[in-house]
PDB file of C-alpha atoms in Angstrom:
ATOM      1  CA  MET A   1     136.514  48.732 123.190  1.00 46.00           C
ATOM      2  CA  ARG A   2     138.469  50.004 126.229  1.00 49.00           C
ATOM      3  CA  LEU A   3     138.229  53.741 124.671  1.00 44.00           C
ATOM      4  CA  ALA A   4     134.427  53.213 124.074  1.00 50.00           C
ATOM      5  CA  THR A   5     134.219  51.936 127.486  1.00 48.00           C
ATOM      6  CA  LEU A   6     135.543  54.932 129.238  1.00 44.00           C
ATOM      7  CA  ILE A   7     133.811  56.840 127.136  1.00 45.00           C
ATOM      8  CA  LEU A   8     130.451  55.760 128.355  1.00 45.00           C
ATOM      9  CA  ALA A   9     131.760  56.311 132.390  1.00 45.00           C
ATOM     10  CA  LEU A  10     133.017  59.895 131.653  1.00 42.00           C
ATOM     11  CA  GLY A  11     129.340  60.041 129.564  1.00 45.00           C
ATOM     12  CA  LEU A  12     127.738  58.588 132.683  1.00 43.00           C
ATOM     13  CA  CYS A  13     129.897  60.598 135.492  1.00 41.00           C
ATOM     14  CA  SER A  14     128.256  63.904 133.625  1.00 42.00           C
ATOM     15  CA  CYS A  15     125.044  62.607 133.938  1.00 42.00           C
ATOM     16  CA  GLY A  16     124.467  62.833 137.726  1.00 41.00           C
ATOM     17  CA  THR A  17     123.400  65.940 139.621  1.00 39.00           C
ATOM     18  CA  PRO A  18     125.700  68.926 139.786  1.00 39.00           C
ATOM     19  CA  THR A  19     126.971  69.146 143.183  1.00 35.00           C
ATOM     20  CA  ALA A  20     127.527  72.577 144.595  1.00 34.00           C
ATOM     21  CA  THR A  21     131.553  71.940 146.111  1.00 36.00           C
ATOM     22  CA  THR A  22     134.072  70.684 144.052  1.00 32.00           C
ATOM     23  CA  PRO A  23     135.244  67.491 145.768  1.00 33.00           C
ATOM     24  CA  SER A  24     139.084  68.040 146.830  1.00 32.00           C
ATOM     25  CA  PRO A  25     141.399  65.308 144.915  1.00 33.00           C
ATOM     26  CA  VAL A  26     141.855  62.381 146.956  1.00 39.00           C
ATOM     27  CA  SER A  27     144.177  58.754 146.119  1.00 47.00           C
ATOM     28  CA  ASN A  28     142.119  55.879 145.473  1.00 69.00           C
ATOM     29  CA  SER A  29     141.383  54.362 148.863  1.00 81.00           C
ATOM     30  CA  PRO A  30     142.703  51.166 150.082  1.00 89.00           C
ATOM     31  CA  GLN A  31     139.169  50.323 150.584  1.00 89.00           C
ATOM     32  CA  SER A  32     137.807  50.423 146.986  1.00 87.00           C
ATOM     33  CA  THR A  33     140.644  48.038 145.527  1.00 90.00           C
ATOM     34  CA  VAL A  34     140.004  45.625 148.473  1.00 94.00           C
ATOM     35  CA  ALA A  35     136.461  46.126 147.024  1.00 93.00           C
ATOM     36  CA  LEU A  36     137.571  45.537 143.586  1.00 92.00           C
ATOM     37  CA  THR A  37     139.985  42.413 144.214  1.00 95.00           C
ATOM     38  CA  ALA A  38     136.800  41.063 146.693  1.00 96.00           C
ATOM     39  CA  LYS A  39     134.091  41.315 143.205  1.00 95.00           C
ATOM     40  CA  THR A  40     137.041  39.180 141.909  1.00 95.00           C
ATOM     41  CA  VAL A  41     137.309  36.769 143.839  1.00 97.00           C
ATOM     42  CA  ALA A  42     133.137  36.843 143.712  1.00 97.00           C
ATOM     43  CA  ASP A  43     133.546  36.590 139.949  1.00 96.00           C
ATOM     44  CA  SER A  44     136.022  33.202 140.091  1.00 97.00           C
ATOM     45  CA  ALA A  45     134.264  31.593 142.866  1.00 97.00           C
ATOM     46  CA  GLN A  46     131.035  31.389 140.835  1.00 97.00           C
ATOM     47  CA  ALA A  47     133.634  30.385 137.830  1.00 97.00           C
ATOM     48  CA  GLY A  48     134.931  27.674 140.295  1.00 97.00           C
ATOM     49  CA  VAL A  49     131.601  26.064 140.972  1.00 98.00           C
ATOM     50  CA  LYS A  50     130.782  26.330 136.773  1.00 97.00           C
ATOM     51  CA  THR A  51     134.375  24.143 136.151  1.00 97.00           C
ATOM     52  CA  VAL A  52     134.328  21.641 138.681  1.00 97.00           C
ATOM     53  CA  ILE A  53     130.220  20.835 137.634  1.00 97.00           C
ATOM     54  CA  ALA A  54     131.131  20.410 134.088  1.00 97.00           C
ATOM     55  CA  LEU A  55     134.962  18.825 135.029  1.00 96.00           C
ATOM     56  CA  ARG A  56     132.453  16.229 136.970  1.00 96.00           C
ATOM     57  CA  ASP A  57     129.771  16.069 134.522  1.00 96.00           C
ATOM     58  CA  GLN A  58     132.451  15.598 131.970  1.00 96.00           C
ATOM     59  CA  GLY A  59     134.225  12.056 134.657  1.00 95.00           C
ATOM     60  CA  LYS A  60     136.993  14.481 135.201  1.00 95.00           C
ATOM     61  CA  LEU A  61     135.962  14.245 138.849  1.00 94.00           C
ATOM     62  CA  SER A  62     135.051  12.307 141.223  1.00 93.00           C
ATOM     63  CA  GLN A  63     131.353  13.616 142.839  1.00 94.00           C
ATOM     64  CA  ALA A  64     132.897  13.435 146.416  1.00 93.00           C
ATOM     65  CA  ASN A  65     136.008  15.876 145.264  1.00 93.00           C
ATOM     66  CA  THR A  66     133.110  18.048 143.767  1.00 95.00           C
ATOM     67  CA  ILE A  67     131.399  18.504 146.634  1.00 95.00           C
ATOM     68  CA  THR A  68     135.046  18.884 148.788  1.00 94.00           C
ATOM     69  CA  ILE A  69     135.439  21.862 146.195  1.00 96.00           C
ATOM     70  CA  GLU A  70     132.085  22.666 146.218  1.00 97.00           C
ATOM     71  CA  ASN A  71     131.586  23.235 150.382  1.00 96.00           C
ATOM     72  CA  TRP A  72     135.438  24.969 150.061  1.00 96.00           C
ATOM     73  CA  LEU A  73     133.700  27.352 147.566  1.00 97.00           C
ATOM     74  CA  GLY A  74     131.249  28.220 149.041  1.00 97.00           C
ATOM     75  CA  PHE A  75     133.031  29.387 151.879  1.00 97.00           C
ATOM     76  CA  VAL A  76     134.725  31.356 150.076  1.00 97.00           C
ATOM     77  CA  ALA A  77     131.882  33.342 148.450  1.00 98.00           C
ATOM     78  CA  THR A  78     130.365  33.620 152.310  1.00 97.00           C
ATOM     79  CA  THR A  79     133.738  34.848 153.253  1.00 97.00           C
ATOM     80  CA  ASP A  80     133.418  36.895 150.603  1.00 97.00           C
ATOM     81  CA  LYS A  81     130.247  38.138 151.727  1.00 97.00           C
ATOM     82  CA  GLN A  82     131.482  38.866 154.794  1.00 97.00           C
ATOM     83  CA  ILE A  83     134.355  41.159 153.771  1.00 96.00           C
ATOM     84  CA  SER A  84     132.080  42.908 151.834  1.00 94.00           C
ATOM     85  CA  THR A  85     130.022  43.706 154.503  1.00 95.00           C
ATOM     86  CA  ILE A  86     132.985  44.615 156.627  1.00 95.00           C
ATOM     87  CA  LEU A  87     133.983  47.440 153.596  1.00 93.00           C
ATOM     88  CA  ALA A  88     129.814  48.850 153.378  1.00 90.00           C
ATOM     89  CA  LYS A  89     130.077  49.617 157.443  1.00 91.00           C
ATOM     90  CA  ASN A  90     130.409  52.699 158.563  1.00 87.00           C
ATOM     91  CA  GLU A  91     134.432  51.781 160.673  1.00 91.00           C
ATOM     92  CA  THR A  92     137.535  53.599 160.036  1.00 92.00           C
ATOM     93  CA  TRP A  93     140.247  51.658 158.138  1.00 92.00           C
ATOM     94  CA  ALA A  94     141.561  50.729 160.541  1.00 94.00           C
ATOM     95  CA  MET A  95     138.821  48.324 162.611  1.00 95.00           C
ATOM     96  CA  GLN A  96     138.009  47.347 158.721  1.00 95.00           C
ATOM     97  CA  LYS A  97     141.122  45.742 158.714  1.00 95.00           C
ATOM     98  CA  THR A  98     141.480  43.909 161.936  1.00 95.00           C
ATOM     99  CA  GLU A  99     138.297  42.684 160.928  1.00 96.00           C
ATOM    100  CA  ILE A 100     139.246  40.767 157.273  1.00 97.00           C
ATOM    101  CA  LEU A 101     142.519  40.070 158.125  1.00 95.00           C
ATOM    102  CA  SER A 102     140.140  38.081 160.749  1.00 94.00           C
ATOM    103  CA  LEU A 103     138.596  36.792 158.822  1.00 94.00           C
ATOM    104  CA  LEU A 104     141.075  35.998 155.615  1.00 93.00           C
ATOM    105  CA  GLY A 105     143.200  33.652 157.966  1.00 90.00           C
ATOM    106  CA  THR A 106     139.994  31.164 158.111  1.00 89.00           C
ATOM    107  CA  VAL A 107     140.669  30.817 154.671  1.00 91.00           C
ATOM    108  CA  THR A 108     143.141  27.787 153.678  1.00 89.00           C
ATOM    109  CA  ALA A 109     143.319  26.044 150.765  1.00 88.00           C
ATOM    110  CA  PRO A 110     141.149  22.532 150.922  1.00 89.00           C
ATOM    111  CA  THR A 111     142.982  18.866 151.256  1.00 84.00           C
ATOM    112  CA  LEU A 112     143.107  17.451 148.016  1.00 81.00           C
ATOM    113  CA  ALA A 113     144.577  14.179 146.365  1.00 76.00           C
ATOM    114  CA  THR A 114     147.848  16.184 143.877  1.00 78.00           C
ATOM    115  CA  THR A 115     146.150  13.795 141.844  1.00 81.00           C
ATOM    116  CA  ILE A 116     142.605  15.670 141.670  1.00 88.00           C
ATOM    117  CA  ASP A 117     142.378  16.929 137.933  1.00 89.00           C
ATOM    118  CA  SER A 118     144.690  19.686 137.048  1.00 90.00           C
ATOM    119  CA  GLY A 119     141.538  22.180 136.075  1.00 91.00           C
ATOM    120  CA  ALA A 120     140.298  21.765 139.995  1.00 92.00           C
ATOM    121  CA  GLN A 121     143.996  22.665 141.252  1.00 92.00           C
ATOM    122  CA  VAL A 122     143.570  25.564 138.818  1.00 93.00           C
ATOM    123  CA  VAL A 123     140.352  26.937 140.190  1.00 94.00           C
ATOM    124  CA  ILE A 124     142.328  26.044 143.888  1.00 94.00           C
ATOM    125  CA  ALA A 125     144.876  27.679 143.122  1.00 94.00           C
ATOM    126  CA  GLN A 126     143.570  30.302 141.575  1.00 95.00           C
ATOM    127  CA  ILE A 127     141.069  31.442 144.932  1.00 96.00           C
ATOM    128  CA  MET A 128     143.853  30.803 147.268  1.00 95.00           C
ATOM    129  CA  THR A 129     146.385  33.730 145.228  1.00 96.00           C
ATOM    130  CA  LEU A 130     143.769  36.045 144.977  1.00 96.00           C
ATOM    131  CA  VAL A 131     143.057  35.607 148.924  1.00 95.00           C
ATOM    132  CA  ASN A 132     146.294  36.659 149.581  1.00 95.00           C
ATOM    133  CA  GLN A 133     146.441  39.371 147.566  1.00 96.00           C
ATOM    134  CA  ILE A 134     143.608  41.025 149.766  1.00 96.00           C
ATOM    135  CA  LYS A 135     145.619  40.126 152.901  1.00 94.00           C
ATOM    136  CA  VAL A 136     148.769  42.096 151.434  1.00 95.00           C
ATOM    137  CA  GLN A 137     146.018  44.775 150.523  1.00 94.00           C
ATOM    138  CA  VAL A 138     145.006  44.568 153.320  1.00 94.00           C
ATOM    139  CA  THR A 139     148.479  44.974 155.646  1.00 91.00           C
ATOM    140  CA  ALA A 140     149.745  47.262 153.014  1.00 82.00           C
TER     141      ALA A 140
ATOM    142  CA  MET B   1     124.972  57.933 142.398  1.00 49.00           C
ATOM    143  CA  PRO B   2     123.316  55.299 140.342  1.00 55.00           C
ATOM    144  CA  TRP B   3     125.473  56.187 137.568  1.00 59.00           C
ATOM    145  CA  LEU B   4     127.751  53.638 139.883  1.00 64.00           C
ATOM    146  CA  THR B   5     125.462  50.871 139.675  1.00 68.00           C
ATOM    147  CA  LEU B   6     124.667  51.473 136.693  1.00 67.00           C
ATOM    148  CA  LEU B   7     128.340  50.603 136.022  1.00 67.00           C
ATOM    149  CA  LEU B   8     128.751  47.613 138.188  1.00 70.00           C
ATOM    150  CA  GLN B   9     125.304  46.273 136.117  1.00 71.00           C
ATOM    151  CA  LEU B  10     127.188  46.675 132.724  1.00 73.00           C
ATOM    152  CA  GLU B  11     129.657  45.001 133.925  1.00 71.00           C
ATOM    153  CA  PRO B  12     129.231  41.849 133.501  1.00 74.00           C
ATOM    154  CA  ALA B  13     128.431  42.694 130.222  1.00 73.00           C
ATOM    155  CA  ILE B  14     131.899  44.910 129.826  1.00 73.00           C
ATOM    156  CA  PRO B  15     134.255  42.802 131.427  1.00 74.00           C
ATOM    157  CA  GLY B  16     137.208  44.583 132.429  1.00 77.00           C
ATOM    158  CA  LEU B  17     134.383  48.046 132.994  1.00 75.00           C
ATOM    159  CA  ILE B  18     135.432  47.879 136.804  1.00 73.00           C
ATOM    160  CA  ALA B  19     139.241  47.938 136.230  1.00 76.00           C
ATOM    161  CA  ASP B  20     138.520  51.612 133.387  1.00 76.00           C
ATOM    162  CA  PHE B  21     136.831  52.419 136.356  1.00 72.00           C
ATOM    163  CA  LYS B  22     139.684  52.168 139.028  1.00 71.00           C
ATOM    164  CA  ALA B  23     141.393  53.149 136.151  1.00 74.00           C
ATOM    165  CA  LEU B  24     139.477  56.657 135.715  1.00 72.00           C
ATOM    166  CA  PHE B  25     139.474  57.689 138.823  1.00 67.00           C
ATOM    167  CA  ALA B  26     143.881  57.403 138.772  1.00 68.00           C
ATOM    168  CA  LYS B  27     143.095  60.034 135.892  1.00 68.00           C
ATOM    169  CA  HIS B  28     140.778  61.765 136.986  1.00 66.00           C
ATOM    170  CA  PRO B  29     141.182  62.833 140.698  1.00 60.00           C
ATOM    171  CA  ALA B  30     138.276  65.048 141.126  1.00 58.00           C
ATOM    172  CA  LEU B  31     136.138  61.662 140.839  1.00 61.00           C
ATOM    173  CA  ALA B  32     137.958  60.091 143.332  1.00 61.00           C
ATOM    174  CA  ASP B  33     136.205  61.974 145.994  1.00 68.00           C
ATOM    175  CA  PRO B  34     135.658  60.494 149.498  1.00 69.00           C
ATOM    176  CA  VAL B  35     131.169  60.495 148.978  1.00 69.00           C
ATOM    177  CA  ALA B  36     131.949  58.756 145.370  1.00 73.00           C
ATOM    178  CA  GLN B  37     134.447  56.116 146.616  1.00 76.00           C
ATOM    179  CA  THR B  38     132.456  55.400 150.021  1.00 81.00           C
ATOM    180  CA  ALA B  39     129.010  55.192 146.712  1.00 82.00           C
ATOM    181  CA  PHE B  40     131.714  52.904 144.729  1.00 82.00           C
ATOM    182  CA  ILE B  41     132.542  51.442 147.598  1.00 86.00           C
ATOM    183  CA  THR B  42     128.724  50.210 148.899  1.00 87.00           C
ATOM    184  CA  ALA B  43     128.306  49.055 144.800  1.00 88.00           C
ATOM    185  CA  LEU B  44     130.733  46.868 144.264  1.00 89.00           C
ATOM    186  CA  ALA B  45     130.079  45.432 147.727  1.00 92.00           C
ATOM    187  CA  GLN B  46     126.432  44.808 147.019  1.00 92.00           C
ATOM    188  CA  ALA B  47     127.204  43.401 143.772  1.00 93.00           C
ATOM    189  CA  SER B  48     130.070  40.969 145.635  1.00 94.00           C
ATOM    190  CA  ALA B  49     127.035  39.773 147.796  1.00 95.00           C
ATOM    191  CA  SER B  50     124.591  39.163 145.200  1.00 95.00           C
ATOM    192  CA  THR B  51     127.206  37.512 142.695  1.00 96.00           C
ATOM    193  CA  ASP B  52     128.703  35.511 146.010  1.00 97.00           C
ATOM    194  CA  ASP B  53     124.725  34.087 146.912  1.00 97.00           C
ATOM    195  CA  ALA B  54     124.251  33.260 143.322  1.00 97.00           C
ATOM    196  CA  THR B  55     127.366  31.032 143.784  1.00 97.00           C
ATOM    197  CA  LEU B  56     125.533  30.030 147.547  1.00 98.00           C
ATOM    198  CA  ALA B  57     122.658  29.052 145.124  1.00 98.00           C
ATOM    199  CA  LEU B  58     124.136  26.913 142.455  1.00 98.00           C
ATOM    200  CA  ILE B  59     126.437  24.737 144.919  1.00 98.00           C
ATOM    201  CA  LYS B  60     122.779  23.712 146.379  1.00 97.00           C
ATOM    202  CA  ALA B  61     121.150  22.983 143.417  1.00 97.00           C
ATOM    203  CA  ASP B  62     124.645  20.925 141.869  1.00 97.00           C
ATOM    204  CA  GLN B  63     124.142  19.196 145.389  1.00 96.00           C
ATOM    205  CA  ALA B  64     121.097  18.613 145.372  1.00 96.00           C
ATOM    206  CA  ALA B  65     120.560  17.497 141.934  1.00 95.00           C
ATOM    207  CA  HIS B  66     124.092  14.834 142.512  1.00 91.00           C
ATOM    208  CA  PRO B  67     123.720  13.822 146.507  1.00 84.00           C
ATOM    209  CA  GLN B  68     127.178  12.213 146.949  1.00 75.00           C
TER     210      GLN B  68
END
C-alpha cells in the first residue's frame, strides 16, 4: 500500500508542466514540518469531538464534561486554523515562529476531574502532545 | 500545483499519504524546492483550515442538539 502510494505520488508529480529551470535542492523546511503537524492537530481535534460525543452517547461522559471538552477542542481548532493562516502568509520564518509561539502559549489543557472517562483523557493528552510537538518544532 | 491539492484530497482515503509525501521530499530533494514547498504548505494550510471549520461546525451542531 505504501509503495503504491509512493508510485501514485511520483506519477502525479510527473504530470505537471515542465519548468524551465531545475530547482536547486534544499532541505525540508521547518514550515512544512509544522504545517504537517498542524494538519495532524486538525484531524485529531475532529476525531476528538467524535470520540467525546460517542462517550457521552454511551453514558460514559456527562453532558457538562462533554461541553467543556468540546469547547476546548473548538479553541484548539481555532488556534490551529490561525497557525495555518500564519504559515500561508508571505513572512519570514522568524516572524512566523514568534506569532505561532504566542498563539501556542494560550493553549492549556482544560480543567476537569481526573475521574472522567479514560477515553476522554486520552483525547486531551493526544492534543496536548501535538501542541507541545509544534512548540518544539517552532523553537528548534 | 494542482497535483499537490489532489494529494491532499486523497489523504483521507489513503491514511499516511502526507507522511509518505514528506518522505518523498527527503528521498528526492529536487521536489523540495522552495516553490514546491510553498505550494505544499499553502495546500496543507487550506486542508487544515477546512478540517478545523468542519470540527467547529460539528461542535456547534452537537451543542445545539444537546443543550446543557
